[in-house]
Amino acid sequence: MILLGMAPCTTMVFVWGQLVKGDDNYTLVQAQGQSAARVKVVVA
């Protein structure tokens, strides 16, 4: 359930990254770090 709640936000990070022609690898690292931080906060 937690991962489903994060999916739309992560998807929007990639959409905006594509719209501004950003670096896909940088976008991936940022989205992964944000998701990991959220899971850590929710679980803790």
CSV table of N, CA, C and O in Angstrom, one decimal:
chain,number,residue,atom,x,y,z
A,1,MET,N,0.8,-1.2,0.0
A,1,MET,CA,0.0,0.0,0.0
A,1,MET,C,0.9,1.3,0.0
A,1,MET,O,0.6,2.2,-0.7
A,2,ILE,N,1.9,1.3,0.8
A,2,ILE,CA,2.8,2.4,0.8
A,2,ILE,C,3.4,2.7,-0.5
A,2,ILE,O,3.5,3.8,-1.0
A,3,LEU,N,3.9,1.6,-1.2
A,3,LEU,CA,4.6,1.8,-2.5
A,3,LEU,C,3.6,2.3,-3.5
A,3,LEU,O,3.9,3.1,-4.4
A,4,LEU,N,2.3,1.9,-3.5
A,4,LEU,CA,1.3,2.4,-4.4
A,4,LEU,C,1.1,3.9,-4.2
A,4,LEU,O,0.9,4.7,-5.1
A,5,GLY,N,1.2,4.4,-3.0
A,5,GLY,CA,1.0,5.8,-2.7
A,5,GLY,C,2.2,6.6,-3.2
A,5,GLY,O,2.0,7.8,-3.5
A,6,MET,N,3.3,6.0,-3.4
A,6,MET,CA,4.5,6.8,-3.9
A,6,MET,C,4.6,6.7,-5.4
A,6,MET,O,5.3,7.5,-6.0
A,7,ALA,N,3.9,5.8,-6.0
A,7,ALA,CA,4.1,5.6,-7.5
A,7,ALA,C,3.7,6.9,-8.3
A,7,ALA,O,4.5,7.2,-9.2
A,8,PRO,N,2.6,7.5,-8.0
A,8,PRO,CA,2.3,8.7,-8.8
A,8,PRO,C,3.3,9.8,-8.7
A,8,PRO,O,3.6,10.4,-9.7
A,9,CYS,N,3.8,10.0,-7.5
A,9,CYS,CA,4.9,11.0,-7.3
A,9,CYS,C,6.1,10.7,-8.1
A,9,CYS,O,6.7,11.5,-8.8
A,10,THR,N,6.5,9.4,-8.1
A,10,THR,CA,7.7,9.0,-8.8
A,10,THR,C,7.5,9.1,-10.3
A,10,THR,O,8.4,9.6,-11.0
A,11,THR,N,6.3,8.8,-10.7
A,11,THR,CA,6.0,8.9,-12.2
A,11,THR,C,6.1,10.4,-12.6
A,11,THR,O,6.7,10.7,-13.7
A,12,MET,N,5.6,11.3,-11.8
A,12,MET,CA,5.7,12.7,-12.2
A,12,MET,C,7.1,13.2,-12.2
A,12,MET,O,7.4,14.1,-13.0
A,13,VAL,N,8.0,12.7,-11.4
A,13,VAL,CA,9.4,13.1,-11.4
A,13,VAL,C,9.9,12.7,-12.8
A,13,VAL,O,10.6,13.5,-13.4
A,14,PHE,N,9.6,11.5,-13.3
A,14,PHE,CA,10.1,11.1,-14.6
A,14,PHE,C,9.5,11.9,-15.7
A,14,PHE,O,10.1,12.3,-16.7
A,15,VAL,N,8.2,12.2,-15.6
A,15,VAL,CA,7.5,13.0,-16.6
A,15,VAL,C,8.1,14.4,-16.7
A,15,VAL,O,8.4,14.9,-17.8
A,16,TRP,N,8.3,15.1,-15.6
A,16,TRP,CA,8.9,16.4,-15.6
A,16,TRP,C,10.3,16.3,-16.1
A,16,TRP,O,10.8,17.2,-16.8
A,17,GLY,N,11.0,15.3,-15.7
A,17,GLY,CA,12.4,15.1,-16.2
A,17,GLY,C,12.5,15.0,-17.7
A,17,GLY,O,13.4,15.6,-18.4
A,18,GLN,N,11.5,14.3,-18.3
A,18,GLN,CA,11.5,14.2,-19.8
A,18,GLN,C,11.0,15.5,-20.4
A,18,GLN,O,11.6,15.9,-21.5
A,19,LEU,N,10.1,16.2,-19.8
A,19,LEU,CA,9.6,17.5,-20.4
A,19,LEU,C,10.7,18.5,-20.5
A,19,LEU,O,10.7,19.3,-21.4
A,20,VAL,N,11.6,18.5,-19.5
A,20,VAL,CA,12.7,19.5,-19.5
A,20,VAL,C,14.0,19.0,-20.1
A,20,VAL,O,15.0,19.6,-20.0
A,21,LYS,N,13.8,17.8,-20.7
A,21,LYS,CA,15.0,17.1,-21.3
A,21,LYS,C,16.2,17.0,-20.3
A,21,LYS,O,17.3,17.2,-20.7
A,22,GLY,N,15.8,16.5,-19.1
A,22,GLY,CA,16.8,16.4,-18.1
A,22,GLY,C,17.6,15.0,-18.2
A,22,GLY,O,17.3,14.2,-19.1
A,23,ASP,N,18.6,14.9,-17.4
A,23,ASP,CA,19.4,13.6,-17.4
A,23,ASP,C,18.6,12.5,-16.7
A,23,ASP,O,18.2,12.6,-15.6
A,24,ASP,N,18.4,11.4,-17.5
A,24,ASP,CA,17.6,10.3,-17.0
A,24,ASP,C,18.2,9.6,-15.8
A,24,ASP,O,17.5,9.3,-14.8
A,25,ASN,N,19.5,9.5,-15.8
A,25,ASN,CA,20.2,8.9,-14.7
A,25,ASN,C,20.1,9.7,-13.4
A,25,ASN,O,19.9,9.2,-12.3
A,26,TYR,N,20.2,11.0,-13.5
A,26,TYR,CA,20.1,11.9,-12.3
A,26,TYR,C,18.7,11.8,-11.8
A,26,TYR,O,18.5,11.8,-10.6
A,27,THR,N,17.7,11.8,-12.7
A,27,THR,CA,16.3,11.7,-12.3
A,27,THR,C,16.0,10.4,-11.5
A,27,THR,O,15.4,10.4,-10.5
A,28,LEU,N,16.6,9.3,-12.0
A,28,LEU,CA,16.4,8.1,-11.4
A,28,LEU,C,17.0,8.0,-10.0
A,28,LEU,O,16.3,7.6,-9.0
A,29,VAL,N,18.2,8.6,-9.8
A,29,VAL,CA,18.8,8.6,-8.5
A,29,VAL,C,18.0,9.5,-7.5
A,29,VAL,O,17.8,9.1,-6.4
A,30,GLN,N,17.5,10.6,-8.0
A,30,GLN,CA,16.7,11.5,-7.1
A,30,GLN,C,15.4,10.8,-6.7
A,30,GLN,O,15.1,10.9,-5.5
A,31,ALA,N,14.7,10.2,-7.7
A,31,ALA,CA,13.5,9.5,-7.3
A,31,ALA,C,13.7,8.3,-6.4
A,31,ALA,O,12.9,8.1,-5.5
A,32,GLN,N,14.8,7.6,-6.6
A,32,GLN,CA,15.1,6.5,-5.8
A,32,GLN,C,15.4,6.9,-4.4
A,32,GLN,O,15.0,6.3,-3.4
A,33,GLY,N,16.2,8.0,-4.2
A,33,GLY,CA,16.6,8.5,-2.9
A,33,GLY,C,15.4,9.0,-2.2
A,33,GLY,O,15.2,8.8,-1.0
A,34,GLN,N,14.5,9.7,-2.9
A,34,GLN,CA,13.3,10.2,-2.2
A,34,GLN,C,12.4,9.1,-1.7
A,34,GLN,O,11.8,9.1,-0.6
A,35,SER,N,12.2,8.1,-2.6
A,35,SER,CA,11.3,7.0,-2.2
A,35,SER,C,11.9,6.2,-1.0
A,35,SER,O,11.2,5.8,-0.1
A,36,ALA,N,13.2,6.0,-1.0
A,36,ALA,CA,13.9,5.3,0.1
A,36,ALA,C,13.7,6.1,1.4
A,36,ALA,O,13.4,5.5,2.4
A,37,ALA,N,13.8,7.4,1.3
A,37,ALA,CA,13.7,8.2,2.5
A,37,ALA,C,12.2,8.1,3.0
A,37,ALA,O,12.0,8.1,4.2
A,38,ARG,N,11.3,8.1,2.1
A,38,ARG,CA,9.9,8.0,2.6
A,38,ARG,C,9.6,6.7,3.2
A,38,ARG,O,8.9,6.7,4.3
A,39,VAL,N,10.1,5.6,2.7
A,39,VAL,CA,9.9,4.3,3.3
A,39,VAL,C,10.5,4.3,4.6
A,39,VAL,O,9.9,3.8,5.6
A,40,LYS,N,11.7,4.8,4.8
A,40,LYS,CA,12.4,4.8,6.1
A,40,LYS,C,11.6,5.6,7.1
A,40,LYS,O,11.5,5.2,8.3
A,41,VAL,N,11.0,6.7,6.7
A,41,VAL,CA,10.2,7.6,7.7
A,41,VAL,C,9.0,6.9,8.0
A,41,VAL,O,8.6,6.9,9.2
A,42,VAL,N,8.3,6.3,7.1
A,42,VAL,CA,7.0,5.6,7.4
A,42,VAL,C,7.2,4.4,8.2
A,42,VAL,O,6.4,4.1,9.1
A,43,VAL,N,8.3,3.6,8.0
A,43,VAL,CA,8.5,2.4,8.7
A,43,VAL,C,9.0,2.7,10.1
A,43,VAL,O,8.7,2.0,11.1
A,44,ALA,N,9.8,3.8,10.3
A,44,ALA,CA,10.4,4.1,11.6
A,44,ALA,C,9.4,4.6,12.6
A,44,ALA,O,8.3,4.8,12.7
